[in-house]
mmCIF file of C-alpha atoms in Angstrom:
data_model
loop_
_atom_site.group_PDB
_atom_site.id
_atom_site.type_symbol
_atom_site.label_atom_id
_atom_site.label_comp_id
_atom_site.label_asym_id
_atom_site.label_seq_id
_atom_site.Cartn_x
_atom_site.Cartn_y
_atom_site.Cartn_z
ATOM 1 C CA UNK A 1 0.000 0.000 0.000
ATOM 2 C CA UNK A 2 0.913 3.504 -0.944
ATOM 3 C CA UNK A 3 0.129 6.521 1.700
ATOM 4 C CA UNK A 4 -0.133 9.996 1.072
ATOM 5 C CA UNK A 5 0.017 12.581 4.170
ATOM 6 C CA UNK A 6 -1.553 16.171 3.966
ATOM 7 C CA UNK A 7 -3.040 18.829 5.964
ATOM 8 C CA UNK A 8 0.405 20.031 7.699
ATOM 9 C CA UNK A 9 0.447 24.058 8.047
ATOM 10 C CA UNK A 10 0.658 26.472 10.963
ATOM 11 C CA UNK A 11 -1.463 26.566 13.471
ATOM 12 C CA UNK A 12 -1.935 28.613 16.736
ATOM 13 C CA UNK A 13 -1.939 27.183 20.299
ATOM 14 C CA UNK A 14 -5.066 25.996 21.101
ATOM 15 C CA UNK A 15 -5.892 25.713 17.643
ATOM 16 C CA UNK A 16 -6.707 22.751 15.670
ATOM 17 C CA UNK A 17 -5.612 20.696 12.446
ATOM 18 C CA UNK A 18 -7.244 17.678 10.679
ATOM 19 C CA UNK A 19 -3.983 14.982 8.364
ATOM 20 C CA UNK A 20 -5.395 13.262 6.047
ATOM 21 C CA UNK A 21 -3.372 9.683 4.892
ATOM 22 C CA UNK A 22 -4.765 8.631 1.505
ATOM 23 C CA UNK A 23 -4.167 5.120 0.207
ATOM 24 C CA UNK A 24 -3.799 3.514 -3.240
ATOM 25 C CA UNK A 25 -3.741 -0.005 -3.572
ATOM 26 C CA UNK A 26 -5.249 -3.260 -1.353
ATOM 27 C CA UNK A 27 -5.773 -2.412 2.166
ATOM 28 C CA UNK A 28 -6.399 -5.889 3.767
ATOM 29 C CA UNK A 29 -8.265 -6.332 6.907
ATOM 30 C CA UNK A 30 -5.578 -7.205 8.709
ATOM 31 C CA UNK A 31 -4.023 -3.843 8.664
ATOM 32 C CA UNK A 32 -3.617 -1.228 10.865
ATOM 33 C CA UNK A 33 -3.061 2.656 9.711
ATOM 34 C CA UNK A 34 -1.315 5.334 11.969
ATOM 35 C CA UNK A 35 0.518 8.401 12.677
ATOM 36 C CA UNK A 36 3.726 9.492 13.700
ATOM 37 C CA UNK A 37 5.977 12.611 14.316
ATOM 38 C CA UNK A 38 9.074 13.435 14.211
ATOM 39 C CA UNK A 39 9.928 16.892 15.625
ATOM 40 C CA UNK A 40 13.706 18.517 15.325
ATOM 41 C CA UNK A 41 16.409 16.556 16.854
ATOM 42 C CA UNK A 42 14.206 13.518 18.239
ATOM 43 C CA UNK A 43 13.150 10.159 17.260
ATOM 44 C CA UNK A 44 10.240 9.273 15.350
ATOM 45 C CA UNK A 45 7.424 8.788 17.767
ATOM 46 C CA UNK A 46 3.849 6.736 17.920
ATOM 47 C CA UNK A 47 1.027 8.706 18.063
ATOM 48 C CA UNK A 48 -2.086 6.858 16.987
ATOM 49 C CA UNK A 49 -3.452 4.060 15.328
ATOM 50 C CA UNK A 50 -6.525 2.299 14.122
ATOM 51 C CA UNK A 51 -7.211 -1.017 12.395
ATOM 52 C CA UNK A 52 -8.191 -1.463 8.817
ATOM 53 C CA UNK A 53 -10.954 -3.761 9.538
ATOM 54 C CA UNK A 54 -13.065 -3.102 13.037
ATOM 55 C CA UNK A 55 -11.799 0.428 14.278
ATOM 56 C CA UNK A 56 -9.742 -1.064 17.338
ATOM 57 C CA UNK A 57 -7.836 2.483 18.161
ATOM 58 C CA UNK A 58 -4.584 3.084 19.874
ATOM 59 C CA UNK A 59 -3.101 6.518 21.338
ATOM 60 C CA UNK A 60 -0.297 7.635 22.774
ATOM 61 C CA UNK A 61 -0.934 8.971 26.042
ATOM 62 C CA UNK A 62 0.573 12.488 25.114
ATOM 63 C CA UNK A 63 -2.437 12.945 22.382
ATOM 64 C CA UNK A 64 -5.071 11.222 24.458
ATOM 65 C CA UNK A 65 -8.031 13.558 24.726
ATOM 66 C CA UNK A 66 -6.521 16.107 21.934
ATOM 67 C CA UNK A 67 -6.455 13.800 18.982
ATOM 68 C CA UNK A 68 -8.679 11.493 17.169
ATOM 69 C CA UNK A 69 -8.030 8.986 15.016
ATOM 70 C CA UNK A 70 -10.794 8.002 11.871
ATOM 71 C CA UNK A 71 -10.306 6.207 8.762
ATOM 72 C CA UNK A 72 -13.257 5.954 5.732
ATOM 73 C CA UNK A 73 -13.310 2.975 3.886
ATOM 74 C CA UNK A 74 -14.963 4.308 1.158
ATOM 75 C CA UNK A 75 -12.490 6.897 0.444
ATOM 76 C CA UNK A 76 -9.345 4.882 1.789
ATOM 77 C CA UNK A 77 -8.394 7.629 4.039
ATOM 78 C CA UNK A 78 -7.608 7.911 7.723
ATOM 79 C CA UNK A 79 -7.488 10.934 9.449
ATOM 80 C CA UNK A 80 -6.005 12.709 12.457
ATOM 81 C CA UNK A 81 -7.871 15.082 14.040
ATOM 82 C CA UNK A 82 -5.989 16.990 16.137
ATOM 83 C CA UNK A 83 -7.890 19.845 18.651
ATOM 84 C CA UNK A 84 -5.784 21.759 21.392
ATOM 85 C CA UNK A 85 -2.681 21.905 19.374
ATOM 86 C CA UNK A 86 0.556 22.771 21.773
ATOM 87 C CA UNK A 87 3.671 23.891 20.428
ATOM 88 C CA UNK A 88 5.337 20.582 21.997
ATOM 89 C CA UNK A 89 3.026 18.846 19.389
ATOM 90 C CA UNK A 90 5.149 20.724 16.561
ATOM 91 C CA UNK A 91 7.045 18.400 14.447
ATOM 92 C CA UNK A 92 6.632 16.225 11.108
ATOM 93 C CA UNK A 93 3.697 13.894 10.325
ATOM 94 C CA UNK A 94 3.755 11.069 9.186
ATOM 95 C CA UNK A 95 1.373 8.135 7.974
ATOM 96 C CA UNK A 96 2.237 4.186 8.288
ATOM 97 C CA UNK A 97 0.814 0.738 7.912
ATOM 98 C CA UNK A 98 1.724 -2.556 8.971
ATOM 99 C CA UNK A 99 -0.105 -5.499 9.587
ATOM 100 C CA UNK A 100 -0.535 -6.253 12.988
ATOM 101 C CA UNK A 101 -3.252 -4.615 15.376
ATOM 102 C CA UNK A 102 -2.964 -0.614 16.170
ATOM 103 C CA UNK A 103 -1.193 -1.341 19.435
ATOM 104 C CA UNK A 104 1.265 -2.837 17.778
ATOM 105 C CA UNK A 105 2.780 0.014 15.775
ATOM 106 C CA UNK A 106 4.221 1.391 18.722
ATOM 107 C CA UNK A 107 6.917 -0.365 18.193
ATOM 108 C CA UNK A 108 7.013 -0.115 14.165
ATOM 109 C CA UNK A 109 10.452 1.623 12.631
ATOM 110 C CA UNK A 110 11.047 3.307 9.232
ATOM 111 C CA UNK A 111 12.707 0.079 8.229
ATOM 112 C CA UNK A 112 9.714 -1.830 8.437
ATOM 113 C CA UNK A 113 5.983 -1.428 6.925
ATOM 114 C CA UNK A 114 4.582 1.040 4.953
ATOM 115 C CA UNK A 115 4.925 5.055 5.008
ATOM 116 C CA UNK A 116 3.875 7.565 3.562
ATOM 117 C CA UNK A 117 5.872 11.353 2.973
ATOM 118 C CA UNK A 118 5.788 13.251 6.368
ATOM 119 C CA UNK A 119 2.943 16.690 6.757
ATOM 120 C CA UNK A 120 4.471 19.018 8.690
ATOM 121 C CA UNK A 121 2.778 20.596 11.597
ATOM 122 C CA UNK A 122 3.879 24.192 13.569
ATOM 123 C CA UNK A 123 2.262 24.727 16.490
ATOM 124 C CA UNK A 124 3.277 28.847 17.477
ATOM 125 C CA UNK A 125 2.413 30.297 21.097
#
């Protein structure tokens, strides 16, 4: 599967932004779809997931509340809705899919699954 992340752009604190992660290709049921980030000078980091089939979710606790994860079949999209923005949420975006459940990506790398180009996401105070 091919992903395709948009949706990035400034934002102010408080604020809110909704990625979009738009597939091409088979997306079997026993997938799962996510999000990561990446800000400057860290590692890529987990931030939500949901499976292809029965919309099991999975969120990292630092998003928990803020962010919601939703995919549409129909369109082969999954989105991350994200309300409260802080500027500790600044960083790059970006989609993934592996097989496995959603809790399982936690632990997915770069070297491993599917990803799309990162969104990138600037949170100002």
């Amino acid at each position: 599967v091919q992903l395709q992340a948009s949706g990035g752009g400034p934002v102010q604190a408080g604020g809110s932004l909704r990625l979009s992660c738009a597939a091409s290709g088979r997306i079997f049921s026993d997938r799962a779809l996510g999000w990561f980030r990446q800000a400057p000078g860290k590692e890529r980091e987990f931030v939500a997931a949901i499976s292809w089939s029965d919309s099991r979710l999975y969120y990292a606790d630092s998003v928990k509340g803020r962010f919601t994860i939703s995919r549409d079949h129909a369109r082969k999209t999954v989105f991350l809705q994200m309300n409260a923005l802080q500027p500790a949420d600044t960083a790059v975006y970006y989609c993934a899919s592996k097989t496995g459940s959603p809790r399982s990506m936690t632990a997915m790398t770069p070297a491993f699954g599917s990803w799309g180009q990162g969104t990138q996401v600037t949170v100002s105070s």
